[in-house]
Amino acid sequence: MTSETVMAALVELFRALGERSRTHILFALSQEPMCVHDLAESFGMSTSAASHQLRLLRSAGLVRYRKVGRQVFYSLADQHILDLFRTALEHVQE
């Protein structure tokens, strides 16, 4: 059996994935790193709303950021997140 701590972390992971705009953002970031402005523009949301969603994804450990000058680029946190996202996508497309 897994510990309650691990189960709680899994719940938080799935909770973070369970919102439409965050799923859109993860899909975009599975293609390439993007800045907040480009993400917001791509999905017709405000920069503030995109930043809020990215903050939640970051706190869940799903995305990371890298500063280049004054711009901040977001990408998926690691290969595990990309694998998880691709596996889920394959599952729903069957």
Steps between C-alpha positions, in 0.01 A plus 500: 500500500609853437522754775238769554758760398548336161125464452448867585767596246324290234170669577662842461659394171168388354325807638750721318441307178123513539434852370448585134728804472784322682463202266518737201815656645661160560420395143661816362806454721530138387570644154747777595594739780285814497473832681190606693394751236509242219312245710232754590464609139482142373204417723320834506563563867644796683867503592393513864284186462783315320745603774262374766465160328877476451554578867271209593675269253837606635399439861380151395843434350368469144676796339821691551619836377813656358572871478652642183556868555163638606299213354407184686461179302305206638548134413392166640689417817655178376465196277261333746245776451532475122458121519199532730336756273566299182373177661179673613455651153543159334251350743224751422563474124444121492 
